[in-house]
Short mmCIF file of C-alpha atoms and ligand atoms in Angstrom, two decimals:
data_model
loop_
_atom_site.label_atom_id
_atom_site.label_comp_id
_atom_site.label_asym_id
_atom_site.label_seq_id
_atom_site.Cartn_x
_atom_site.Cartn_y
_atom_site.Cartn_z
CA MET A 1 -51.50 -64.51 -67.07
CA LEU A 2 -50.87 -62.38 -63.99
CA LYS A 3 -50.43 -59.37 -66.25
CA GLU A 4 -53.81 -59.94 -67.93
CA ASN A 5 -55.51 -60.55 -64.61
CA LEU A 6 -54.13 -57.30 -63.28
CA GLU A 7 -55.18 -55.40 -66.40
CA ASN A 8 -58.72 -56.68 -65.98
CA VAL A 9 -58.82 -55.68 -62.33
CA ARG A 10 -57.47 -52.24 -63.15
CA LYS A 11 -60.11 -51.79 -65.86
CA GLU A 12 -62.86 -52.69 -63.41
CA ILE A 13 -61.43 -50.32 -60.82
CA SER A 14 -61.44 -47.46 -63.36
CA ALA A 15 -65.02 -48.23 -64.33
CA SER A 16 -66.22 -48.24 -60.71
CA VAL A 17 -64.28 -45.12 -59.85
CA GLY A 18 -65.85 -43.39 -62.85
CA LYS A 19 -69.32 -44.60 -62.01
CA ALA A 20 -68.97 -43.26 -58.48
CA GLY A 21 -67.54 -39.92 -59.63
CA ARG A 22 -64.37 -40.52 -57.64
CA LYS A 23 -60.71 -40.08 -58.60
CA GLY A 24 -58.49 -43.03 -59.50
CA THR A 25 -55.95 -41.89 -56.93
CA ASP A 26 -58.58 -42.22 -54.17
CA VAL A 27 -58.44 -46.02 -54.36
CA THR A 28 -55.33 -48.10 -53.64
CA LEU A 29 -55.22 -51.65 -54.93
CA ILE A 30 -53.65 -54.06 -52.46
CA ALA A 31 -52.64 -57.29 -54.21
CA VAL A 32 -53.25 -60.04 -51.66
CA SER A 33 -50.34 -62.43 -52.13
CA LYS A 34 -50.89 -64.92 -49.30
CA THR A 35 -49.71 -68.45 -50.22
CA LYS A 36 -48.17 -67.06 -53.44
CA SER A 37 -44.44 -67.18 -54.21
CA ALA A 38 -41.99 -64.30 -54.24
CA ASP A 39 -41.58 -64.85 -58.00
CA MET A 40 -45.29 -64.31 -58.59
CA ILE A 41 -45.24 -61.23 -56.39
CA LYS A 42 -42.30 -59.85 -58.37
CA GLU A 43 -44.25 -60.35 -61.59
CA VAL A 44 -47.08 -58.21 -60.26
CA TYR A 45 -44.60 -55.71 -58.80
CA ASP A 46 -43.11 -55.33 -62.29
CA GLN A 47 -46.53 -54.18 -63.51
CA GLY A 48 -46.37 -51.26 -61.09
CA VAL A 49 -48.12 -52.63 -58.01
CA ARG A 50 -46.42 -51.55 -54.77
CA ASP A 51 -49.02 -52.51 -52.15
CA PHE A 52 -49.22 -56.17 -51.15
CA GLY A 53 -51.35 -57.83 -48.48
CA GLU A 54 -50.50 -60.83 -46.33
CA ASN A 55 -52.54 -62.39 -43.56
CA ARG A 56 -49.79 -64.27 -41.72
CA VAL A 57 -46.79 -62.83 -39.90
CA GLN A 58 -44.63 -65.81 -40.86
CA GLU A 59 -45.23 -65.24 -44.58
CA ILE A 60 -44.29 -61.59 -44.38
CA ILE A 61 -41.07 -62.46 -42.57
CA GLU A 62 -40.19 -65.04 -45.23
CA LYS A 63 -41.01 -62.91 -48.28
CA TYR A 64 -39.79 -59.56 -47.01
CA PRO A 65 -36.04 -60.10 -47.65
CA LEU A 66 -36.67 -61.62 -51.09
CA LEU A 67 -38.49 -58.62 -52.56
CA PRO A 68 -37.80 -54.94 -53.32
CA ASP A 69 -37.89 -52.69 -50.30
CA ASP A 70 -40.20 -50.11 -51.82
CA ILE A 71 -43.07 -52.57 -51.42
CA ARG A 72 -45.67 -51.45 -48.88
CA TRP A 73 -46.72 -54.56 -46.97
CA HIS A 74 -50.18 -54.58 -45.42
CA LEU A 75 -50.99 -56.98 -42.62
CA ILE A 76 -54.64 -57.86 -43.23
CA GLY A 77 -55.11 -61.00 -41.13
CA HIS A 78 -55.62 -61.60 -37.42
CA LEU A 79 -52.56 -60.54 -35.44
CA GLN A 80 -51.51 -62.09 -32.15
CA THR A 81 -50.07 -59.71 -29.60
CA ASN A 82 -46.85 -61.73 -29.20
CA LYS A 83 -46.07 -61.44 -32.92
CA VAL A 84 -46.27 -57.66 -33.26
CA LYS A 85 -42.54 -57.31 -32.63
CA TYR A 86 -41.67 -59.34 -35.74
CA ILE A 87 -43.46 -57.08 -38.21
CA ILE A 88 -43.51 -53.64 -36.62
CA ASP A 89 -40.65 -52.34 -38.78
CA LYS A 90 -41.69 -54.23 -41.92
CA VAL A 91 -45.30 -53.33 -42.64
CA ALA A 92 -46.80 -50.05 -43.81
CA MET A 93 -50.20 -50.61 -42.24
CA ILE A 94 -51.95 -53.05 -39.92
CA HIS A 95 -55.58 -53.45 -41.03
CA SER A 96 -56.74 -55.90 -38.38
CA VAL A 97 -56.64 -54.21 -34.98
CA ASP A 98 -59.56 -55.56 -33.00
CA SER A 99 -58.69 -54.92 -29.35
CA LEU A 100 -57.16 -52.30 -27.10
CA LYS A 101 -54.65 -54.88 -25.88
CA LEU A 102 -53.32 -55.39 -29.42
CA ALA A 103 -53.19 -51.63 -30.05
CA GLU A 104 -51.25 -51.15 -26.81
CA GLU A 105 -48.66 -53.70 -27.88
CA ILE A 106 -48.34 -52.07 -31.33
CA SER A 107 -47.85 -48.75 -29.54
CA ARG A 108 -45.14 -50.25 -27.29
CA GLN A 109 -43.23 -51.89 -30.13
CA ALA A 110 -43.56 -48.84 -32.40
CA GLN A 111 -42.02 -46.61 -29.76
CA LYS A 112 -39.19 -49.10 -29.26
CA LYS A 113 -38.38 -48.99 -32.98
CA ASN A 114 -39.03 -45.27 -33.25
CA VAL A 115 -41.73 -45.64 -35.89
CA THR A 116 -45.32 -44.50 -36.18
CA MET A 117 -47.58 -47.33 -37.27
CA ASP A 118 -50.67 -46.66 -39.38
CA ILE A 119 -53.52 -48.88 -38.25
CA LEU A 120 -57.14 -49.60 -39.03
CA ILE A 121 -59.74 -51.02 -36.68
CA GLU A 122 -61.31 -54.21 -38.03
CA VAL A 123 -65.09 -54.13 -37.78
CA ASN A 124 -67.28 -57.20 -38.10
CA VAL A 125 -70.07 -55.25 -39.75
CA ALA A 126 -72.25 -58.24 -40.59
CA ALA A 127 -71.73 -59.71 -37.08
CA GLU A 128 -70.65 -63.09 -38.46
CA GLU A 129 -69.62 -65.49 -35.71
CA SER A 130 -66.67 -66.85 -37.70
CA LYS A 131 -65.07 -63.45 -38.20
CA PHE A 132 -62.70 -61.27 -36.21
CA GLY A 133 -63.38 -57.61 -35.55
CA VAL A 134 -65.30 -55.43 -33.15
CA SER A 135 -69.01 -54.69 -33.54
CA CYS A 136 -70.17 -51.43 -35.08
CA ASP A 137 -71.46 -50.47 -31.63
CA ASP A 138 -68.03 -50.83 -30.01
CA ALA A 139 -65.90 -49.34 -32.78
CA ILE A 140 -66.05 -45.66 -31.85
CA GLU A 141 -65.23 -46.31 -28.21
CA LEU A 142 -62.20 -48.37 -29.26
CA ALA A 143 -61.16 -45.60 -31.66
CA GLU A 144 -61.29 -43.06 -28.82
CA LYS A 145 -59.14 -45.25 -26.59
CA ILE A 146 -56.59 -46.02 -29.30
CA SER A 147 -56.32 -42.34 -30.22
CA THR A 148 -54.43 -41.62 -27.01
CA LEU A 149 -51.67 -44.18 -27.66
CA PRO A 150 -48.26 -42.91 -28.82
CA GLY A 151 -46.59 -44.47 -31.85
CA ILE A 152 -49.88 -45.19 -33.56
CA ARG A 153 -51.78 -43.29 -36.22
CA LEU A 154 -55.36 -44.49 -36.41
CA ARG A 155 -56.40 -44.06 -40.04
CA GLY A 156 -59.82 -45.70 -40.38
CA TYR A 157 -61.73 -48.95 -40.54
CA MET A 158 -61.45 -52.30 -42.28
CA THR A 159 -64.01 -55.04 -42.78
CA VAL A 160 -64.12 -58.52 -44.26
CA ALA A 161 -67.61 -58.69 -45.72
CA PRO A 162 -69.58 -61.95 -45.98
CA PHE A 163 -68.86 -64.30 -48.85
CA VAL A 164 -71.47 -63.61 -51.51
CA THR A 165 -71.96 -64.49 -55.15
CA ASP A 166 -73.62 -61.19 -56.04
CA PRO A 167 -71.55 -58.18 -54.87
CA GLU A 168 -74.74 -56.14 -54.51
CA GLU A 169 -75.52 -58.22 -51.44
CA ASN A 170 -72.63 -56.52 -49.65
CA ARG A 171 -73.50 -52.94 -50.61
CA ALA A 172 -75.25 -52.30 -47.28
CA VAL A 173 -72.26 -53.68 -45.36
CA PHE A 174 -69.88 -51.29 -47.13
CA ALA A 175 -72.27 -48.35 -46.72
CA ARG A 176 -72.50 -49.12 -43.01
CA LEU A 177 -68.72 -49.02 -42.59
CA ARG A 178 -68.53 -45.72 -44.45
CA GLN A 179 -71.24 -44.28 -42.20
CA LEU A 180 -69.30 -45.48 -39.16
CA LEU A 181 -66.29 -43.51 -40.41
CA VAL A 182 -68.45 -40.41 -40.87
CA ASP A 183 -69.91 -40.82 -37.37
CA THR A 184 -66.44 -41.25 -35.89
CA GLU A 185 -65.08 -38.16 -37.65
CA ALA A 186 -68.05 -36.21 -36.27
CA LYS A 187 -66.76 -36.94 -32.75
CA ASN A 188 -63.68 -34.84 -33.52
CA ILE A 189 -61.33 -37.11 -31.61
CA ASP A 190 -58.11 -35.25 -30.77
CA ASN A 191 -55.13 -35.99 -33.04
CA VAL A 192 -57.11 -38.35 -35.26
CA THR A 193 -58.00 -38.00 -38.93
CA MET A 194 -59.72 -41.09 -40.15
CA ASP A 195 -59.93 -41.18 -43.92
CA CYS A 196 -59.29 -44.82 -44.82
CA LEU A 197 -61.77 -47.57 -45.57
CA SER A 198 -60.29 -50.98 -46.35
CA MET A 199 -63.13 -52.98 -47.87
CA GLY A 200 -63.85 -55.10 -50.93
CA MET A 201 -62.22 -58.35 -52.11
CA SER A 202 -62.20 -60.25 -55.43
CA GLY A 203 -65.93 -60.88 -55.37
CA ASP A 204 -67.18 -57.45 -54.43
CA TYR A 205 -64.55 -54.70 -54.82
CA THR A 206 -66.51 -52.90 -57.55
CA VAL A 207 -69.38 -52.26 -55.17
CA ALA A 208 -66.96 -51.42 -52.32
CA ILE A 209 -65.40 -48.70 -54.50
CA GLU A 210 -68.83 -47.27 -55.24
CA GLU A 211 -69.45 -47.14 -51.49
CA GLY A 212 -66.22 -45.32 -50.69
CA ALA A 213 -63.42 -47.87 -50.29
CA THR A 214 -59.94 -46.31 -50.24
CA PHE A 215 -58.17 -49.68 -50.07
CA ILE A 216 -59.41 -52.78 -51.86
CA ARG A 217 -57.79 -56.14 -51.10
CA VAL A 218 -57.75 -58.38 -54.16
CA GLY A 219 -56.16 -61.83 -54.18
CA THR A 220 -57.84 -64.46 -56.34
CA LYS A 221 -58.65 -62.14 -59.25
CA ILE A 222 -54.96 -61.30 -59.62
CA PHE A 223 -53.07 -64.40 -58.49
CA GLY A 224 -55.67 -67.07 -59.21
CA GLY A 225 -57.12 -69.57 -56.72
CA ARG A 226 -55.36 -70.72 -53.58
C1 PLP B 1 -57.47 -63.50 -48.52
C2 PLP B 1 -57.96 -62.15 -48.13
C3 PLP B 1 -58.37 -61.22 -49.09
C4 PLP B 1 -58.39 -61.48 -50.58
O1 PLP B 1 -59.41 -62.38 -50.90
P1 PLP B 1 -59.77 -62.73 -52.44
O2 PLP B 1 -61.18 -63.16 -52.36
O3 PLP B 1 -58.83 -63.80 -52.85
O4 PLP B 1 -59.61 -61.49 -53.23
C5 PLP B 1 -58.78 -59.96 -48.64
N1 PLP B 1 -58.81 -59.66 -47.33
C6 PLP B 1 -58.42 -60.52 -46.37
C7 PLP B 1 -58.47 -60.12 -44.95
C8 PLP B 1 -57.99 -61.80 -46.73
O5 PLP B 1 -57.61 -62.66 -45.79
#
């Protein structure tokens, strides 16, 4: 079942990439495996997926030793400052940086472990009260501040778009995040090349790809409901 689900997702990705005139290699599928077992993750891994997303530090710590070490783990959920030290040498990218304080702690821990951590700034594009992330208005200023921190490579922006039944409803949200990336690049911040957009989930990744997503985070459509 997981294999078929994945095949369907991959077909849809190809179709959207083609429609947008982009290359398949421009979009990385992150299989969001939160609440799912190591066995299920291994099944998807065996189909060639190497990028997996988790939203809780505890789950990454538990699953990490059970699975192959060429998996790239992506932390996509809210991260508390005091937990950075547990995952700093385990994850490939932190998608959910929403404050200077958190970025400073990532910088500190990265230097301690002699690693450079790729991060994205989480932006609450639709300004939903229930969601984490900085506003579009504050994003560039935060990017400028983070750019000076050692041990961190700021790569772009991430957003969790509103829950919708028709993906078209989120097209403007995705376009806004892409424009924010363009505007930030135009500032020519020293030492920063921002080329990543993490946007699109099970319900709307096709539209996100059309609007420039470089990472899509797909859980339910691969692993089933939670
Ligand atoms: C759970 C989660 C996803 C995946 O959601 P699905 O709708 O199951 O595809 C993507 N991004 C974040 C931040 C999540 O927490």
